[in-house]
Amino acid sequence: MEVIIQPNHHQIASIAANIIRDAILKKPNLVLGLATGSTPIELYKILVRMHRDDGLDFSDVTTFNLDEYVGIPLDHPQSYHTFMAHHFFDHVNIPKANQHIPQNISDNHEEFCASYEEKIVCAGGIDIQILGIGTDGHIGFNEVSSSLASRTRIVTLSQSTLEANAIHFNCDVNAVPQMALTMGIATIMEAKKCLLLACGTSKSQAIAKAIEGPITSMVPASILQMHPNTVTIIDEAASSMLSEVEYYNRSYANMLSL
Ligand code: F6R
């Protein structure tokens, strides 16, 4: 796993945005896996700027979001549909038909989840998957103890996720939906490249366990150690509990000088 440590959030987002821009220039029909949450907001801002100011063309790009709450309407201010429209989709030229977000409109979740997986396969698989990480090490809404072989499915959110996300629901933990649809861990692992982004001290323990700890379903992100092409881009605060910082920095410096 490549680990890139940067001084601040903006630089993390810039590196991720440059990787995505270069990939789109090389393959205009790129398939992007997208995350929500506070971490990728700066990345979306930079991609929007690249579209607006430099003409980066998303017209052939297809996207698949990791997850969505179950039990709130799609147009709820805190739904991930609303989040994506507000931070990204309303500002770039990705055709609506190419935008995919898990959605809770039918009662038949199993059928929906199977069709979501099928759509990813039909699109040729995810080229680049953007990931954030929960303070407990979750990716997508794959909570602690999720099967490392899990596929897209309906899940119950952990207390730690409910508490972390309460900030978006007027700090009322009871207002946060209890359940969500999420891509599975095995689904994420099939992406050709993963970009794991994290910033802040609150993520330092999860990052240390995910990168340097044992691979375990108790830290779902630790499975990325088995992914052949994951780049973890984090700030110094998030790197503060890593033991191999000197090596990661030297390795990145050597890569830049190639
Ligand atoms: C959201 C998602 C989650 C978040 C994680 C971190 O689509 O996949 O796994 O990435 O909860 O959230 P933030 O970035 O808000 O700290």
mmCIF file of C-alpha atoms in Angstrom, residues 60-234:
data_model
loop_
_atom_site.group_PDB
_atom_site.id
_atom_site.type_symbol
_atom_site.label_atom_id
_atom_site.label_comp_id
_atom_site.label_asym_id
_atom_site.label_seq_id
_atom_site.Cartn_x
_atom_site.Cartn_y
_atom_site.Cartn_z
ATOM 1 C CA ASP A 60 -18.546 9.952 -20.378
ATOM 2 C CA VAL A 61 -17.814 9.236 -16.713
ATOM 3 C CA THR A 62 -19.995 6.808 -14.745
ATOM 4 C CA THR A 63 -20.270 6.920 -10.946
ATOM 5 C CA PHE A 64 -21.353 4.516 -8.230
ATOM 6 C CA ASN A 65 -21.768 5.775 -4.667
ATOM 7 C CA LEU A 66 -20.832 3.583 -1.758
ATOM 8 C CA ASP A 67 -23.906 3.989 0.363
ATOM 9 C CA GLU A 68 -27.176 5.664 1.300
ATOM 10 C CA TYR A 69 -29.342 5.776 4.396
ATOM 11 C CA VAL A 70 -32.506 3.711 4.490
ATOM 12 C CA GLY A 71 -35.623 5.310 5.968
ATOM 13 C CA ILE A 72 -35.300 8.928 4.863
ATOM 14 C CA PRO A 73 -36.568 10.286 1.534
ATOM 15 C CA LEU A 74 -34.033 10.723 -1.262
ATOM 16 C CA ASP A 75 -34.612 14.493 -1.166
ATOM 17 C CA HIS A 76 -34.036 14.713 2.610
ATOM 18 C CA PRO A 77 -31.407 17.421 3.287
ATOM 19 C CA GLN A 78 -29.092 14.779 4.814
ATOM 20 C CA SER A 79 -29.578 12.019 2.243
ATOM 21 C CA TYR A 80 -26.501 11.099 0.262
ATOM 22 C CA HIS A 81 -28.479 11.849 -2.915
ATOM 23 C CA THR A 82 -28.801 15.448 -1.695
ATOM 24 C CA PHE A 83 -25.154 15.520 -0.600
ATOM 25 C CA MET A 84 -23.894 14.365 -4.009
ATOM 26 C CA ALA A 85 -26.101 16.806 -5.914
ATOM 27 C CA HIS A 86 -25.007 19.687 -3.719
ATOM 28 C CA HIS A 87 -21.268 18.980 -3.629
ATOM 29 C CA PHE A 88 -20.655 17.428 -7.045
ATOM 30 C CA PHE A 89 -23.336 16.343 -9.508
ATOM 31 C CA ASP A 90 -24.996 19.760 -9.858
ATOM 32 C CA HIS A 91 -21.658 21.292 -10.885
ATOM 33 C CA VAL A 92 -20.164 18.819 -13.387
ATOM 34 C CA ASN A 93 -21.444 17.279 -16.630
ATOM 35 C CA ILE A 94 -21.931 13.659 -15.591
ATOM 36 C CA PRO A 95 -25.146 12.522 -17.336
ATOM 37 C CA LYS A 96 -27.900 11.673 -14.830
ATOM 38 C CA ALA A 97 -28.174 8.194 -16.323
ATOM 39 C CA ASN A 98 -24.531 7.567 -15.408
ATOM 40 C CA GLN A 99 -24.947 8.553 -11.735
ATOM 41 C CA HIS A 100 -25.723 5.651 -9.420
ATOM 42 C CA ILE A 101 -26.466 5.918 -5.719
ATOM 43 C CA PRO A 102 -28.040 3.115 -3.704
ATOM 44 C CA GLN A 103 -31.675 4.054 -3.149
ATOM 45 C CA ASN A 104 -34.325 2.958 -0.757
ATOM 46 C CA ILE A 105 -37.431 3.351 -2.909
ATOM 47 C CA SER A 106 -38.392 -0.312 -3.062
ATOM 48 C CA ASP A 107 -38.986 -2.734 -0.196
ATOM 49 C CA ASN A 108 -37.083 -5.409 -2.049
ATOM 50 C CA HIS A 109 -33.580 -4.530 -0.887
ATOM 51 C CA GLU A 110 -32.079 -7.845 -1.949
ATOM 52 C CA GLU A 111 -33.178 -7.399 -5.544
ATOM 53 C CA PHE A 112 -31.958 -3.812 -5.539
ATOM 54 C CA CYS A 113 -28.543 -4.807 -4.115
ATOM 55 C CA ALA A 114 -28.075 -7.571 -6.706
ATOM 56 C CA SER A 115 -28.971 -5.143 -9.505
ATOM 57 C CA TYR A 116 -26.527 -2.526 -8.112
ATOM 58 C CA GLU A 117 -23.718 -5.086 -8.264
ATOM 59 C CA GLU A 118 -24.782 -6.075 -11.780
ATOM 60 C CA LYS A 119 -24.687 -2.462 -12.946
ATOM 61 C CA ILE A 120 -21.120 -2.094 -11.660
ATOM 62 C CA VAL A 121 -20.081 -5.197 -13.584
ATOM 63 C CA CYS A 122 -21.908 -4.019 -16.750
ATOM 64 C CA ALA A 123 -20.075 -0.679 -16.527
ATOM 65 C CA GLY A 124 -16.783 -2.612 -16.632
ATOM 66 C CA GLY A 125 -16.047 -2.428 -12.899
ATOM 67 C CA ILE A 126 -14.948 0.535 -10.788
ATOM 68 C CA ASP A 127 -11.659 2.065 -11.951
ATOM 69 C CA ILE A 128 -11.072 4.308 -8.932
ATOM 70 C CA GLN A 129 -12.922 4.009 -5.633
ATOM 71 C CA ILE A 130 -12.765 6.975 -3.256
ATOM 72 C CA LEU A 131 -12.969 5.943 0.400
ATOM 73 C CA GLY A 132 -13.153 7.730 3.727
ATOM 74 C CA ILE A 133 -12.743 5.861 7.003
ATOM 75 C CA GLY A 134 -14.838 5.865 10.173
ATOM 76 C CA THR A 135 -13.194 6.371 13.577
ATOM 77 C CA ASP A 136 -13.887 2.654 14.135
ATOM 78 C CA GLY A 137 -12.256 1.679 10.830
ATOM 79 C CA HIS A 138 -15.418 1.239 8.737
ATOM 80 C CA ILE A 139 -15.420 1.783 4.961
ATOM 81 C CA GLY A 140 -18.683 2.499 3.204
ATOM 82 C CA PHE A 141 -21.196 1.503 5.864
ATOM 83 C CA ASN A 142 -19.390 -1.784 6.462
ATOM 84 C CA GLU A 143 -19.334 -1.628 10.204
ATOM 85 C CA VAL A 144 -17.016 -3.442 12.601
ATOM 86 C CA SER A 145 -17.534 -7.244 12.253
ATOM 87 C CA SER A 146 -18.775 -6.979 8.634
ATOM 88 C CA SER A 147 -17.770 -10.007 6.628
ATOM 89 C CA LEU A 148 -14.672 -9.279 4.599
ATOM 90 C CA ALA A 149 -16.464 -11.145 1.778
ATOM 91 C CA SER A 150 -19.636 -9.035 2.020
ATOM 92 C CA ARG A 151 -21.434 -7.675 -1.038
ATOM 93 C CA THR A 152 -23.892 -4.791 -1.445
ATOM 94 C CA ARG A 153 -26.565 -5.185 1.225
ATOM 95 C CA ILE A 154 -28.697 -3.551 3.886
ATOM 96 C CA VAL A 155 -26.979 -3.014 7.254
ATOM 97 C CA THR A 156 -27.633 -1.606 10.721
ATOM 98 C CA LEU A 157 -25.397 1.323 11.647
ATOM 99 C CA SER A 158 -23.196 1.011 14.732
ATOM 100 C CA GLN A 159 -23.587 3.282 17.745
ATOM 101 C CA SER A 160 -20.240 4.908 16.882
ATOM 102 C CA THR A 161 -21.461 5.775 13.349
ATOM 103 C CA LEU A 162 -24.818 7.036 14.661
ATOM 104 C CA GLU A 163 -22.971 9.297 17.097
ATOM 105 C CA ALA A 164 -20.466 10.513 14.486
ATOM 106 C CA ASN A 165 -23.253 11.318 12.007
ATOM 107 C CA ALA A 166 -25.571 12.957 14.553
ATOM 108 C CA ILE A 167 -23.798 16.251 13.798
ATOM 109 C CA HIS A 168 -25.684 16.298 10.460
ATOM 110 C CA PHE A 169 -29.039 15.692 12.227
ATOM 111 C CA ASN A 170 -29.029 18.625 14.680
ATOM 112 C CA CYS A 171 -26.824 16.571 17.022
ATOM 113 C CA ASP A 172 -29.792 14.272 17.663
ATOM 114 C CA VAL A 173 -28.521 10.703 17.575
ATOM 115 C CA ASN A 174 -32.125 9.438 17.490
ATOM 116 C CA ALA A 175 -32.742 11.314 14.241
ATOM 117 C CA VAL A 176 -29.961 9.457 12.390
ATOM 118 C CA PRO A 177 -31.390 6.599 10.316
ATOM 119 C CA GLN A 178 -30.546 3.247 11.926
ATOM 120 C CA MET A 179 -30.037 1.440 8.629
ATOM 121 C CA ALA A 180 -28.283 1.922 5.316
ATOM 122 C CA LEU A 181 -27.541 0.292 1.990
ATOM 123 C CA THR A 182 -23.839 -0.147 1.360
ATOM 124 C CA MET A 183 -21.514 -1.667 -1.164
ATOM 125 C CA GLY A 184 -19.887 -4.675 0.484
ATOM 126 C CA ILE A 185 -16.232 -5.066 1.367
ATOM 127 C CA ALA A 186 -15.709 -7.592 -1.444
ATOM 128 C CA THR A 187 -17.438 -5.169 -3.833
ATOM 129 C CA ILE A 188 -15.019 -2.402 -2.821
ATOM 130 C CA MET A 189 -12.046 -4.775 -3.127
ATOM 131 C CA GLU A 190 -12.911 -5.379 -6.797
ATOM 132 C CA ALA A 191 -12.191 -1.721 -7.655
ATOM 133 C CA LYS A 192 -9.038 -1.481 -9.749
ATOM 134 C CA LYS A 193 -7.662 1.304 -7.570
ATOM 135 C CA CYS A 194 -8.719 2.600 -4.139
ATOM 136 C CA LEU A 195 -7.956 6.062 -2.771
ATOM 137 C CA LEU A 196 -8.356 6.059 1.008
ATOM 138 C CA LEU A 197 -8.490 9.607 2.385
ATOM 139 C CA ALA A 198 -8.383 10.670 6.036
ATOM 140 C CA CYS A 199 -7.619 13.747 8.052
ATOM 141 C CA GLY A 200 -7.565 14.761 11.687
ATOM 142 C CA THR A 201 -6.451 13.164 14.946
ATOM 143 C CA SER A 202 -9.829 11.487 15.355
ATOM 144 C CA LYS A 203 -8.863 9.178 12.480
ATOM 145 C CA SER A 204 -5.303 8.401 13.676
ATOM 146 C CA GLN A 205 -6.146 5.204 15.548
ATOM 147 C CA ALA A 206 -8.313 3.814 12.745
ATOM 148 C CA ILE A 207 -5.594 4.634 10.196
ATOM 149 C CA ALA A 208 -2.848 2.981 12.273
ATOM 150 C CA LYS A 209 -4.952 -0.156 12.743
ATOM 151 C CA ALA A 210 -6.011 -0.248 9.085
ATOM 152 C CA ILE A 211 -2.508 0.190 7.644
ATOM 153 C CA GLU A 212 -0.241 -1.448 10.202
ATOM 154 C CA GLY A 213 -2.504 -3.692 12.260
ATOM 155 C CA PRO A 214 -3.721 -7.213 11.572
ATOM 156 C CA ILE A 215 -6.324 -7.774 8.851
ATOM 157 C CA THR A 216 -9.572 -8.258 10.697
ATOM 158 C CA SER A 217 -13.288 -7.671 10.281
ATOM 159 C CA MET A 218 -13.027 -5.657 13.526
ATOM 160 C CA VAL A 219 -11.251 -3.001 11.395
ATOM 161 C CA PRO A 220 -12.937 -3.301 7.992
ATOM 162 C CA ALA A 221 -10.455 -0.930 6.279
ATOM 163 C CA SER A 222 -7.594 -3.307 7.173
ATOM 164 C CA ILE A 223 -8.676 -5.508 4.240
ATOM 165 C CA LEU A 224 -7.152 -2.836 1.959
ATOM 166 C CA GLN A 225 -3.754 -4.331 2.878
ATOM 167 C CA MET A 226 -4.797 -7.140 0.513
ATOM 168 C CA HIS A 227 -5.718 -4.731 -2.305
ATOM 169 C CA PRO A 228 -3.010 -4.553 -4.980
ATOM 170 C CA ASN A 229 -3.485 -0.870 -5.776
ATOM 171 C CA THR A 230 -4.535 1.243 -2.797
ATOM 172 C CA VAL A 231 -3.151 4.713 -2.212
ATOM 173 C CA THR A 232 -3.799 6.097 1.282
ATOM 174 C CA ILE A 233 -3.573 9.883 1.407
ATOM 175 C CA ILE A 234 -3.712 11.371 4.903
#
